[in-house]
Amino acid sequence: MVNSKNWVDDLLGGMTAMLVALPSSIAFGVLAYSTLGPAYASMGAMAGLLGAAAMGLVTPLIGRTAGLIAAPCAPAAAVLTAMMVELSAGHDGVPGLAPDAILPLVALAALIAALLQVAYGLLRGGSLIKFIPYPVVTGYLSGVGVIIALAQLPKVLGLPSGTHLWQGLLDPGHWRMESLVVGITTIVMMIIAPRITQRIPAAIMGLAGGLAAYFLLAQFNSAMLQLDGNGMVIGKMQASGSFMDSVSSRASSLMDIRLKDISHVFVYAMTLSVLLSIDTLKTCVGLDALTRNRHNSNRELIGQGIGNLVSFFSGGMPGAGTMGPTLVNISSGGYTYRSGILEGVFVVLAVLFLSPMIAWVPISTLAGILLVIAYRMFDKHMFALLRFKESRTDFAVIAAVILTAVSVDLIAAAGAGIALTIMLFIRDQISSTVIRNKLSLTQTSSKTRRQEDERAALDQFGEEAIYCELQGHLFFGTTDQLFTHLEQDLRQRRFILLDLRRVQSMDYTAAQLFKRMNTQLAENNGRLLFSGMPSALNEQRNFELYLRQLGIVNETNGVLIFDTLDSALEWMEEQILDAHGFTDRQDETVSLEDTKMFHEFGQESIDRLRACGREFSLKAGEKLFSRGDGGDELFIVLSGSVAFYLPLERGKRHHLDTAGPGSVMGEVVFLDQTVRAADAVAKTDCRLFGLSRARFDEALHDRPDIRASAYASLALIIGERLRQTGKQLQALEER
């Protein structure tokens, strides 16, 4: 049974999303079609509306991505504009085509792009498209934003047809004040709209402000109140016949397609299909982060392709999943695919009943809306990448794609982006898998010895934390794989520890994934941890410095970094123990009677043992013994803790173990009276009990029962330690 409240939320979400999609769809249509001349602006407006209606009704029904709104978009407008400009201008001595010859080719490009999108989905290309690196995508979209801005500035200024932008900017005499005032009013209203109200979309506020400014100025210029011949407004919009007539006309046009026509438009169609797919999946990824859902990339591409196919047959403009209307839909409660369908229904109603009003929308108002959209498309954060040596390569990629798009064309920018993608792909050498090992705290543990009740608690609650050993390259080609492997853990665990000792490189995409992972864990009162951070590898990249510069690593609420794997495991254990009522026991003091080795001994036996041993204290950092030292003494920690290290070359050392209150140390030397195998250093101020084998044998030569009990206790302690080690080795071997 469907929840009626969901329907109400979807209805509200679809309506508000339509209010955002409607003016932008009109604007994108006008942007593309007015390239053929002012007389085609109304045709572009209708194409934008029909595209929004077709995609809104069809795409959500097939793609099923919850909350996604599909409509004509900036990449589609930019590609179609570039295509029309080239076909109009001609090249290599071939004269340009007339508008009536260009429009069928534009429709053909949209058709091929739609079919390619369906093919991408059927061939499971959605996963491959997601591997296009973020710098290439943001560079391309920023380039599209710059192209749109350069195309709309003349319309805001009201420059005469044929006037070059730079010539017009330098000569205010070419400006038309009415267009400038209307355009600036629209821009200002869109910028300040969120401060005035969150209920009305900024695009609607901008549209209303532009219309108000236009009709206010019209009181002083009666020519502005005439619809016919008024170049400042869209003009009358009339669809060519009924919907079925349009479908029949488009279907019959397929019979006239020639191979030569396909060769003319195929590169544009290919570019259009890839851009629309990237724009859609980019929006879907952002939507997943908001809704905590997981979209089906391949199914969504099929839905987008079929939606664009229906748009072609209805005479509409192609489009993609758009971020602006989608965010408005989600914020208004439209969390299901039904809200997208309802958005399409409202667009159809707008086409049927609001066309006379849309005819009065000023061209400069639409240009102002597009300028704001173009500004928001441009990645302003790219310049921050210049501050850090490690991220300047990413900036260079973004800048190269933008410059190619603006100075050459979008086709060349697509080629540059693909070439840079291949170069980055080769540079980072995709590894087969980035997770080398994955264990929970029930399968592994730190080297800190725990008391029985603590060990039992960790066995019970150890699934709250996992340890993953990563390897290879963490970059745009492997982050999706890493997220997929850890997606379930991010929902169920409190702590995830990533050991990076075997990681060779890390890029901006991986860093952003870590930020997202830490945010999701924080919602479960958890944290993301790193250990084994390489300071410099073949890229001479300092991982910790890089992540700190991006603000991802910090002690307050960011990712935590530990020098060693063991210290990170110990920290997670302490957090779990503390959460389940086990307070810090570093200051705890135990007596010989309370230790595991002697807890079954009688008081007389304890007194005899105490008499033949010694109690003494060590300060933190003071060494108890060194590797290679002779001796026959075992030690029992009464308070504090002692750490064991294996000395390595160049003054380094490897942490072996940490013994806390009640722990026994040096039992092997006590038994075989050989040399020490490691260094023992007081981790904190501690008090110890030492028992020499020679003194033990001498003082208790008359009590073989006490001696036998002591040896039996030692055997049990050693056996338990071996079982724990075997359990960890088995877990490692099974991975």
XYZ file of C-alpha atoms in Angstrom:
735
model
C 0.000 0.000 0.000
C 1.461 3.398 -1.040
C 1.853 6.000 1.667
C -0.361 8.987 0.794
C 2.133 11.342 2.406
C 4.762 10.180 -0.097
C 2.447 11.140 -2.930
C 1.936 14.598 -1.421
C 5.710 15.055 -1.020
C 6.311 13.863 -4.575
C 3.637 16.237 -5.861
C 5.224 19.195 -4.065
C 8.717 18.155 -5.130
C 7.692 17.741 -8.768
C 5.955 21.106 -8.832
C 8.886 23.051 -7.342
C 11.359 21.174 -9.574
C 9.295 22.193 -12.592
C 9.581 25.839 -11.526
C 13.372 25.499 -11.718
C 13.534 23.310 -14.826
C 11.041 25.381 -16.835
C 12.968 28.676 -17.171
C 16.335 26.944 -17.621
C 14.915 24.595 -20.305
C 13.505 27.565 -22.165
C 16.812 29.404 -21.810
C 18.870 26.478 -23.103
C 16.550 26.050 -26.062
C 16.726 29.743 -26.920
C 20.519 29.681 -26.521
C 20.925 26.891 -29.048
C 18.301 27.799 -31.664
C 18.832 31.575 -31.655
C 22.241 30.801 -33.166
C 20.317 30.457 -36.434
C 18.806 33.920 -35.982
C 16.445 35.806 -33.631
C 13.439 34.415 -35.476
C 14.277 30.920 -34.188
C 14.237 31.897 -30.490
C 10.575 30.891 -30.071
C 11.312 27.547 -31.758
C 14.138 27.004 -29.280
C 11.885 27.861 -26.349
C 9.321 25.306 -27.496
C 12.051 22.695 -28.083
C 13.281 23.253 -24.527
C 9.772 22.846 -23.119
C 9.042 19.719 -25.156
C 12.386 18.211 -24.154
C 11.672 18.852 -20.460
C 8.205 17.314 -20.817
C 9.393 14.219 -22.707
C 12.314 13.512 -20.405
C 10.290 14.226 -17.285
C 7.561 11.763 -18.265
C 9.746 8.935 -19.592
C 13.193 8.933 -17.969
C 12.147 8.446 -14.297
C 9.828 5.619 -15.302
C 12.747 3.643 -16.763
C 15.833 4.906 -14.905
C 14.127 4.744 -11.483
C 16.751 6.894 -9.732
C 14.857 8.314 -6.774
C 14.489 12.090 -6.875
C 16.364 12.650 -10.163
C 14.966 15.314 -12.502
C 15.887 15.111 -16.203
C 15.646 18.157 -18.460
C 17.563 20.057 -21.174
C 20.951 21.089 -19.823
C 23.981 23.281 -20.442
C 26.180 20.632 -22.146
C 23.403 19.885 -24.643
C 22.947 23.585 -25.386
C 26.696 24.117 -25.800
C 27.195 21.168 -28.172
C 24.161 21.996 -30.298
C 25.190 25.659 -30.447
C 28.698 24.739 -31.598
C 27.232 22.375 -34.189
C 24.867 24.998 -35.591
C 27.631 27.612 -35.744
C 29.914 25.268 -37.712
C 27.192 24.135 -40.117
C 26.154 27.740 -40.717
C 29.698 28.942 -41.356
C 30.851 26.103 -43.597
C 34.510 25.086 -44.010
C 37.169 24.157 -46.604
C 35.441 26.148 -49.317
C 32.075 24.483 -48.677
C 29.360 27.118 -48.129
C 27.362 27.111 -44.939
C 23.929 25.532 -44.766
C 20.629 27.364 -44.454
C 18.696 27.045 -41.160
C 16.095 24.764 -42.782
C 18.908 22.358 -43.751
C 20.609 22.577 -40.347
C 17.576 21.717 -38.199
C 17.211 18.134 -39.567
C 20.917 17.521 -38.904
C 20.509 18.806 -35.338
C 17.611 16.408 -34.855
C 19.707 13.583 -36.321
C 22.552 14.310 -33.880
C 20.075 14.181 -30.990
C 18.705 10.865 -32.287
C 22.153 9.252 -32.595
C 23.148 10.546 -29.151
C 20.008 9.005 -27.644
C 20.689 5.645 -29.286
C 24.305 5.742 -28.106
C 23.168 6.352 -24.529
C 20.896 3.315 -24.700
C 23.839 1.327 -26.086
C 26.101 2.512 -23.237
C 23.589 1.209 -20.735
C 23.025 -2.119 -22.490
C 26.793 -2.662 -22.778
C 27.192 -1.757 -19.085
C 29.215 1.315 -19.953
C 27.922 3.234 -16.944
C 30.763 1.911 -14.817
C 33.341 2.982 -17.408
C 31.970 6.511 -17.762
C 32.305 6.967 -13.992
C 36.036 6.348 -14.356
C 36.554 9.582 -16.279
C 38.662 11.576 -13.802
C 37.131 14.438 -11.884
C 39.582 17.077 -13.241
C 38.565 16.237 -16.830
C 34.830 16.370 -16.015
C 35.034 19.612 -14.050
C 37.263 21.144 -16.734
C 34.802 20.253 -19.471
C 31.781 21.539 -17.550
C 33.672 24.710 -16.609
C 34.532 25.166 -20.283
C 30.863 24.789 -21.177
C 30.075 27.433 -18.548
C 32.584 29.869 -20.090
C 31.193 29.263 -23.598
C 27.635 29.886 -22.388
C 28.702 33.070 -20.590
C 30.465 34.424 -23.680
C 27.370 33.659 -25.776
C 24.954 35.354 -23.342
C 26.834 38.572 -22.596
C 25.882 40.128 -25.980
C 22.203 39.368 -25.242
C 22.359 40.978 -21.812
C 24.051 44.033 -23.322
C 21.575 44.068 -26.220
C 24.352 44.290 -28.804
C 23.256 44.592 -32.448
C 23.426 41.399 -34.485
C 26.899 40.797 -35.909
C 28.694 42.920 -33.276
C 31.683 41.106 -31.772
C 31.574 40.711 -28.010
C 34.900 42.439 -27.333
C 34.000 45.298 -29.674
C 30.691 45.703 -27.884
C 32.256 45.597 -24.430
C 34.689 48.373 -25.340
C 32.022 50.589 -26.924
C 29.058 51.280 -24.591
C 27.390 53.055 -27.477
C 26.355 49.651 -28.786
C 24.580 48.722 -25.560
C 20.805 48.707 -25.316
C 19.946 49.997 -21.860
C 16.587 48.212 -21.659
C 18.237 44.805 -22.219
C 21.021 45.627 -19.782
C 18.627 46.702 -17.013
C 16.406 43.626 -17.483
C 19.402 41.270 -17.559
C 21.073 42.798 -14.495
C 17.763 42.752 -12.579
C 17.392 39.043 -13.376
C 20.935 38.262 -12.206
C 20.570 40.265 -8.994
C 17.249 38.621 -8.167
C 18.702 35.132 -8.682
C 21.644 35.942 -6.405
C 19.631 37.450 -3.562
C 16.637 35.095 -3.882
C 17.937 32.506 -1.372
C 18.330 35.275 1.210
C 14.751 36.403 0.700
C 13.015 33.008 0.684
C 13.896 29.344 0.362
C 10.405 28.413 -0.780
C 10.576 29.988 -4.247
C 13.388 28.770 -6.558
C 15.979 31.381 -7.516
C 15.309 30.901 -11.238
C 11.632 31.806 -10.756
C 12.575 34.844 -8.681
C 14.991 35.918 -11.403
C 12.384 35.355 -14.109
C 9.802 37.367 -12.160
C 12.299 40.177 -11.562
C 13.248 40.310 -15.236
C 9.599 40.395 -16.350
C 8.791 43.138 -13.841
C 11.744 45.208 -15.022
C 10.756 44.683 -18.663
C 7.147 45.799 -18.255
C 8.212 48.723 -16.068
C 10.523 49.946 -18.837
C 7.776 49.270 -21.388
C 5.758 52.082 -19.805
C 8.328 54.452 -21.289
C 8.712 52.634 -24.630
C 5.448 51.522 -26.227
C 7.284 49.418 -28.828
C 8.178 46.972 -26.066
C 4.474 46.190 -25.627
C 4.189 44.900 -29.198
C 4.781 41.141 -29.533
C 5.262 41.053 -33.312
C 8.668 42.245 -34.446
C 9.869 42.717 -30.872
C 13.384 41.259 -30.756
C 13.617 41.669 -26.989
C 11.198 38.825 -26.207
C 10.819 35.179 -27.234
C 7.738 35.798 -29.335
C 4.802 33.575 -30.180
C 5.380 29.884 -29.648
C 3.398 27.504 -31.807
C 4.018 23.801 -31.995
C 3.857 22.476 -35.529
C 0.579 20.576 -35.456
C -0.466 18.014 -32.892
C 1.834 15.764 -30.952
C 1.073 12.815 -33.225
C 1.805 14.999 -36.269
C 5.205 15.807 -34.774
C 5.921 12.142 -34.099
C 4.823 11.194 -37.608
C 6.971 13.935 -39.134
C 10.071 12.885 -37.186
C 9.499 9.210 -37.983
C 9.141 9.919 -41.719
C 12.320 12.045 -41.630
C 14.273 8.930 -40.650
C 13.627 7.566 -44.136
C 15.510 10.537 -45.633
C 18.698 10.020 -43.608
C 21.786 9.575 -45.754
C 25.184 8.198 -44.813
C 26.678 11.595 -45.609
C 24.393 13.215 -43.035
C 25.503 10.771 -40.354
C 29.175 11.476 -41.101
C 28.525 15.217 -40.682
C 26.991 14.921 -37.235
C 28.422 11.727 -35.727
C 31.290 13.378 -33.830
C 28.862 15.905 -32.343
C 26.419 13.117 -31.497
C 29.159 11.099 -29.814
C 30.299 14.130 -27.817
C 26.707 14.909 -26.880
C 26.018 11.352 -25.720
C 29.132 11.205 -23.528
C 28.548 14.652 -22.027
C 24.896 13.956 -21.235
C 25.865 10.614 -19.689
C 28.604 12.182 -17.553
C 26.307 15.015 -16.467
C 23.620 12.511 -15.489
C 25.910 10.167 -13.567
C 27.657 13.095 -11.873
C 24.250 14.259 -10.650
C 23.357 10.706 -9.586
C 26.530 10.407 -7.492
C 25.714 13.645 -5.685
C 22.131 12.462 -5.246
C 23.340 9.188 -3.694
C 25.237 11.161 -1.057
C 22.041 13.048 -0.144
C 19.569 10.161 -0.163
C 21.944 7.366 0.933
C 20.699 5.314 -2.002
C 22.720 3.663 -4.747
C 21.669 4.396 -8.311
C 21.950 1.864 -11.142
C 24.227 3.620 -13.639
C 23.463 1.351 -16.591
C 19.715 1.410 -16.086
C 19.787 5.183 -15.712
C 21.691 5.556 -18.976
C 19.061 3.453 -20.738
C 16.344 5.619 -19.204
C 18.123 8.821 -20.267
C 18.603 7.480 -23.783
C 14.953 6.493 -24.182
C 13.895 9.838 -22.712
C 16.020 11.649 -25.291
C 14.593 9.365 -27.976
C 11.050 10.395 -27.026
C 12.237 14.016 -26.944
C 13.496 13.606 -30.515
C 10.159 12.274 -31.763
C 8.248 15.071 -29.988
C 10.489 17.785 -31.438
C 12.196 18.510 -28.136
C 15.768 19.229 -27.108
C 17.981 16.512 -25.560
C 18.915 16.691 -21.887
C 20.285 14.906 -18.838
C 19.838 14.515 -15.114
C 20.225 18.082 -13.820
C 21.552 19.055 -10.413
C 19.542 22.269 -9.775
C 15.999 20.912 -10.234
C 17.041 17.648 -8.546
C 18.227 19.431 -5.397
C 15.017 21.478 -5.264
C 12.961 18.310 -5.707
C 14.771 16.547 -2.844
C 14.571 19.544 -0.518
C 10.809 19.737 -1.193
C 10.255 16.089 -0.260
C 10.384 14.382 -3.674
C 12.359 11.281 -2.695
C 10.909 8.790 -5.213
C 11.021 8.443 -8.998
C 7.355 9.514 -9.111
C 8.354 13.118 -8.380
C 10.307 13.162 -11.663
C 7.265 11.958 -13.591
C 5.076 14.566 -11.895
C 7.592 17.246 -12.868
C 7.092 16.188 -16.494
C 3.307 16.380 -16.071
C 3.562 19.947 -14.769
C 5.781 20.897 -17.731
C 3.118 19.525 -20.104
C 0.505 21.665 -18.346
C 2.782 24.670 -18.705
C 3.150 24.004 -22.439
C -0.630 23.749 -22.842
C -1.682 26.741 -20.754
C 1.285 29.080 -20.282
C 2.660 29.388 -23.823
C 1.069 32.849 -24.369
C 2.768 34.123 -21.191
C 6.105 32.511 -22.064
C 6.085 34.426 -25.344
C 6.651 37.650 -23.335
C 9.757 36.388 -21.539
C 12.637 38.796 -22.408
C 15.680 37.334 -24.156
C 17.952 39.240 -21.751
C 16.150 37.638 -18.805
C 16.948 34.192 -20.151
C 20.511 35.356 -20.816
C 20.775 36.534 -17.208
C 19.546 33.168 -15.924
C 22.099 31.387 -18.112
C 24.906 33.662 -16.910
C 24.168 32.686 -13.304
C 23.999 29.005 -14.291
C 27.298 29.357 -16.185
C 28.923 30.986 -13.156
C 27.786 28.130 -10.943
C 29.013 25.560 -13.456
C 32.526 27.014 -13.379
C 34.677 25.308 -10.736
C 36.031 28.240 -8.719
C 37.800 25.862 -6.331
C 40.179 24.775 -9.091
C 42.462 27.720 -8.321
C 43.002 26.430 -4.779
C 44.801 23.463 -6.345
C 47.614 25.827 -7.389
C 48.558 26.343 -3.762
C 49.847 22.817 -3.372
C 52.528 21.143 -5.425
C 50.742 17.797 -5.149
C 47.542 19.065 -6.821
C 48.976 21.277 -9.586
C 48.737 18.414 -12.064
C 44.983 18.283 -11.458
C 44.787 22.042 -12.059
C 46.752 21.704 -15.291
C 44.294 19.074 -16.557
C 41.272 21.249 -15.711
C 42.829 24.349 -17.274
C 43.852 22.490 -20.440
C 40.326 21.204 -21.035
C 38.790 24.659 -20.410
C 41.230 26.448 -22.716
C 40.711 23.877 -25.467
C 36.924 24.164 -25.177
C 36.993 27.968 -25.357
C 39.812 28.544 -27.860
C 39.110 25.637 -30.239
C 35.777 23.884 -29.725
C 34.035 21.301 -27.596
C 35.028 18.461 -29.893
C 38.708 19.275 -29.464
C 38.156 19.621 -25.716
C 36.597 16.154 -25.678
C 39.665 14.813 -27.477
C 41.984 16.596 -25.069
C 40.035 15.222 -22.132
C 40.207 11.670 -23.461
C 43.950 12.007 -24.123
C 44.546 13.342 -20.627
C 42.417 10.546 -19.190
C 44.607 7.959 -20.912
C 47.756 9.696 -19.678
C 46.480 9.742 -16.120
C 45.374 6.149 -16.448
C 48.845 5.069 -17.538
C 50.499 7.233 -14.889
C 48.634 5.657 -12.034
C 48.635 2.038 -13.306
C 45.371 0.539 -12.254
C 45.796 -2.307 -9.800
C 43.552 -5.366 -9.779
C 42.421 -4.740 -6.210
C 43.219 -2.131 -3.593
C 42.142 -4.119 -0.528
C 44.855 -6.619 0.345
C 43.440 -7.664 3.687
C 40.299 -6.990 5.721
C 39.768 -8.102 9.332
C 37.508 -7.157 12.216
C 38.714 -6.761 15.802
C 37.330 -10.216 16.525
C 39.921 -11.571 14.076
C 42.888 -9.376 14.928
C 43.982 -7.239 17.845
C 46.626 -4.824 18.977
C 49.749 -6.004 20.758
C 48.457 -4.719 24.059
C 47.759 -7.582 26.461
C 44.211 -7.429 27.769
C 42.654 -8.873 30.878
C 40.147 -11.670 30.455
C 37.027 -9.523 30.788
C 38.417 -6.975 28.302
C 39.311 -9.705 25.817
C 35.793 -11.151 26.167
C 34.296 -7.712 25.500
C 36.432 -7.262 22.390
C 35.404 -10.709 21.163
C 31.778 -9.682 21.625
C 31.897 -6.142 20.243
C 34.933 -6.324 17.951
C 32.725 -6.260 14.833
C 32.222 -2.543 15.470
C 35.641 -1.921 13.911
C 37.564 -3.302 10.945
C 41.109 -3.052 9.678
C 41.826 -2.908 5.934
C 45.267 -3.166 4.420
C 45.325 -1.271 1.129
C 47.746 -1.581 -1.751
C 48.521 -0.111 -5.168
C 47.153 3.212 -6.414
C 44.259 5.124 -4.867
C 42.932 7.257 -7.721
C 39.866 7.798 -9.861
C 40.055 4.270 -11.294
C 40.053 2.472 -7.947
C 38.050 4.645 -5.544
C 34.698 3.331 -6.760
C 35.988 -0.205 -6.241
C 37.125 0.688 -2.713
C 33.793 2.311 -1.878
C 31.857 -0.676 -3.217
C 33.858 -3.075 -1.029
C 33.343 -0.939 2.078
C 29.804 0.291 1.434
C 28.185 -2.225 3.801
C 30.852 -1.628 6.452
C 30.235 2.117 6.343
C 26.651 1.437 7.395
C 27.407 -1.138 10.099
C 30.775 -0.243 11.683
C 31.869 2.583 13.924
C 35.539 2.556 13.002
C 37.411 1.703 9.806
C 41.203 1.613 9.877
C 43.000 1.853 6.531
C 46.655 0.823 6.561
C 48.473 2.586 3.721
C 51.952 1.055 3.957
C 51.597 -0.573 0.532
C 49.790 2.314 -1.199
C 51.843 3.895 -3.972
C 49.796 6.947 -4.982
C 46.697 8.912 -4.018
C 44.780 11.559 -5.964
C 42.124 14.197 -5.337
C 39.262 11.805 -6.104
C 40.487 9.343 -3.455
C 40.906 12.162 -0.949
C 37.298 13.243 -1.497
C 36.147 9.637 -1.012
C 37.936 9.489 2.356
C 36.209 12.703 3.376
C 32.842 11.209 2.463
C 33.620 7.967 4.329
C 34.623 9.844 7.486
C 31.424 11.918 7.351
C 29.296 8.776 7.078
C 31.119 7.043 9.948
C 30.748 10.154 12.113
C 26.973 9.717 11.925
C 27.464 6.421 13.819
C 29.698 8.180 16.363
C 32.708 6.670 14.615
C 35.841 7.704 12.750
C 38.048 6.852 9.804
C 41.674 6.087 10.729
C 44.912 5.849 8.749
C 48.149 4.116 9.686
C 51.410 3.461 7.886
C 51.233 6.724 5.931
C 54.039 6.853 3.324
C 55.894 10.156 3.532
C 57.221 10.020 -0.039
C 57.047 7.523 -2.889
C 57.665 7.557 -6.621
C 55.583 10.755 -6.896
C 57.368 12.276 -3.895
C 53.941 12.898 -2.421
C 53.538 13.298 1.291
C 50.115 11.746 1.894
C 49.595 13.222 5.344
C 50.547 16.737 4.261
C 48.330 16.462 1.171
C 45.279 15.367 3.194
C 45.890 18.020 5.828
C 46.079 20.724 3.164
C 42.697 19.583 1.837
C 41.260 19.711 5.383
C 40.448 15.992 5.405
C 42.864 15.066 8.203
C 42.463 16.803 11.553
C 42.214 15.741 15.167
C 38.857 17.424 15.843
C 36.468 15.733 13.417
C 38.568 14.659 10.448
C 40.442 11.465 9.670
C 42.885 10.383 12.400
C 46.440 9.334 11.532
C 48.573 6.942 13.612
C 52.265 6.252 13.190
C 51.855 2.496 13.513
C 49.165 -0.067 12.821
C 49.312 -1.290 16.395
C 48.716 2.136 17.913
C 45.639 2.539 15.684
C 44.290 -0.904 16.654
C 44.913 -0.089 20.316
C 43.007 3.205 19.968
C 39.980 1.458 18.432
C 40.028 -1.188 21.170
C 40.085 1.514 23.845
C 37.145 3.311 22.220
C 35.082 0.120 22.085
C 35.961 -0.856 25.655
C 35.166 2.627 26.917
C 31.811 2.596 25.096
C 30.900 -0.671 26.848
C 31.843 0.328 30.380
C 35.540 -0.539 30.606
C 37.374 2.534 31.858
C 41.081 3.224 31.387
C 43.067 0.759 33.557
C 46.507 2.273 33.134
C 46.473 3.553 36.719
C 45.201 0.238 38.092
C 47.413 -1.594 40.611
C 47.262 -5.359 41.177
C 48.834 -7.540 43.833
C 50.523 -10.892 43.292
C 47.404 -12.618 44.586
C 45.326 -10.993 41.817
C 47.575 -11.936 38.907
C 46.567 -14.757 36.627
C 49.798 -16.623 37.371
C 49.285 -16.763 41.133
C 45.547 -16.271 41.683
C 45.083 -19.927 42.726
C 48.031 -19.943 45.125
C 47.463 -19.958 48.878
C 48.655 -17.150 51.104
C 51.618 -19.172 52.374
C 52.782 -19.821 48.800
C 52.376 -16.124 47.920
C 54.420 -15.114 50.965
C 57.210 -17.557 50.033
C 57.242 -16.261 46.435
C 57.237 -12.637 47.553
C 60.182 -13.344 49.851
C 62.350 -14.714 47.035
C 61.459 -11.936 44.585
C 61.792 -8.162 44.451
C 59.504 -5.201 43.813
C 60.838 -2.112 42.058
C 59.727 0.894 39.992
C 60.565 2.303 36.553
C 59.934 5.754 35.145
C 58.286 6.162 31.743
C 60.909 5.652 29.031
C 63.301 3.801 31.322
C 64.607 0.524 29.887
C 63.985 -2.725 31.766
C 66.326 -4.801 29.604
C 67.800 -4.850 26.094
C 67.867 -7.409 23.355
C 70.800 -9.762 23.846
C 71.004 -9.243 27.631
C 71.513 -12.377 29.706
C 69.393 -13.172 32.735
C 66.979 -15.589 34.295
C 64.377 -13.242 35.754
C 60.703 -13.030 34.862
C 58.653 -9.935 35.636
C 55.050 -9.287 36.581
C 53.552 -5.839 35.968
C 51.811 -4.608 39.102
C 50.927 -1.156 37.724
C 51.559 0.830 34.528
C 52.664 -0.795 31.285
C 55.830 -2.003 29.545
C 56.345 -2.064 25.769
C 58.548 -4.519 23.843
C 60.425 -3.454 20.725
C 62.566 -5.224 18.154
C 65.513 -2.974 17.156
C 65.800 -2.293 13.408
C 68.349 -0.599 11.187
C 68.861 3.180 11.168
C 67.657 3.547 14.739
C 64.138 2.329 13.994
C 62.277 -0.275 16.008
C 59.268 -2.531 15.599
C 56.654 -2.714 18.360
C 56.087 -6.313 19.468
C 53.921 -6.191 22.559
C 52.604 -4.073 25.442
C 52.149 -5.599 28.887
C 49.704 -4.056 31.356
C 48.829 -4.756 35.019
C 48.887 -8.481 35.806
C 50.934 -9.431 32.708
C 53.908 -11.811 32.909
C 57.101 -10.982 30.968
C 60.360 -12.841 30.398
C 58.887 -16.283 31.019
C 60.959 -17.892 28.227
C 64.249 -16.624 29.672
C 63.065 -17.760 33.105
C 62.606 -21.266 31.704
C 65.624 -21.684 29.401
C 67.960 -19.038 30.948
C 69.156 -17.716 27.545
C 69.360 -14.093 26.275
C 66.580 -11.524 25.859
C 64.922 -11.416 22.413
C 63.735 -7.774 22.503
C 64.056 -4.431 24.275
C 61.649 -3.745 27.151
C 60.868 -0.090 27.920
C 58.469 1.363 30.475
C 55.630 2.905 28.481
C 54.329 4.651 31.606
C 55.511 4.922 35.173
C 55.198 1.371 36.433
C 55.837 -0.973 39.327
C 57.129 -4.497 38.739
C 57.763 -7.723 40.605
C 60.890 -9.617 39.521
C 61.504 -13.314 40.184
C 64.928 -14.812 39.461
C 65.030 -18.498 38.423
C 68.138 -19.152 40.525
C 66.642 -17.489 43.595
C 63.322 -19.264 42.940
C 64.954 -22.707 42.845
C 67.125 -21.987 45.877
C 64.414 -20.512 48.105
C 61.806 -23.148 47.220
C 63.974 -26.256 46.965
C 61.970 -27.719 49.840
C 58.588 -26.917 48.226
C 58.352 -28.785 44.922
C 54.552 -28.310 44.999
C 54.873 -24.515 44.759
C 57.473 -24.799 42.042
C 55.306 -27.233 40.057
C 52.277 -24.921 40.368
C 54.345 -21.977 39.139
C 55.581 -23.914 36.095
C 52.042 -25.065 35.346
C 50.765 -21.475 35.474
C 53.537 -20.416 33.113
C 52.609 -23.193 30.702
C 48.956 -22.086 30.676
C 49.924 -18.442 30.071
C 52.268 -19.370 27.221
C 49.641 -21.701 25.724
C 46.943 -19.024 25.820
C 49.277 -16.553 24.140
C 50.100 -19.060 21.406
C 46.403 -19.729 20.790
C 45.756 -16.003 20.377
C 48.667 -15.704 17.959
C 47.482 -18.762 16.021
C 44.012 -17.259 15.708
C 45.438 -14.082 14.179
C 47.704 -16.021 11.808
C 44.779 -18.154 10.656
C 42.700 -15.045 9.932
C 45.569 -13.583 7.914
C 46.112 -16.811 5.986
C 42.430 -17.146 5.071
C 42.321 -13.726 3.403
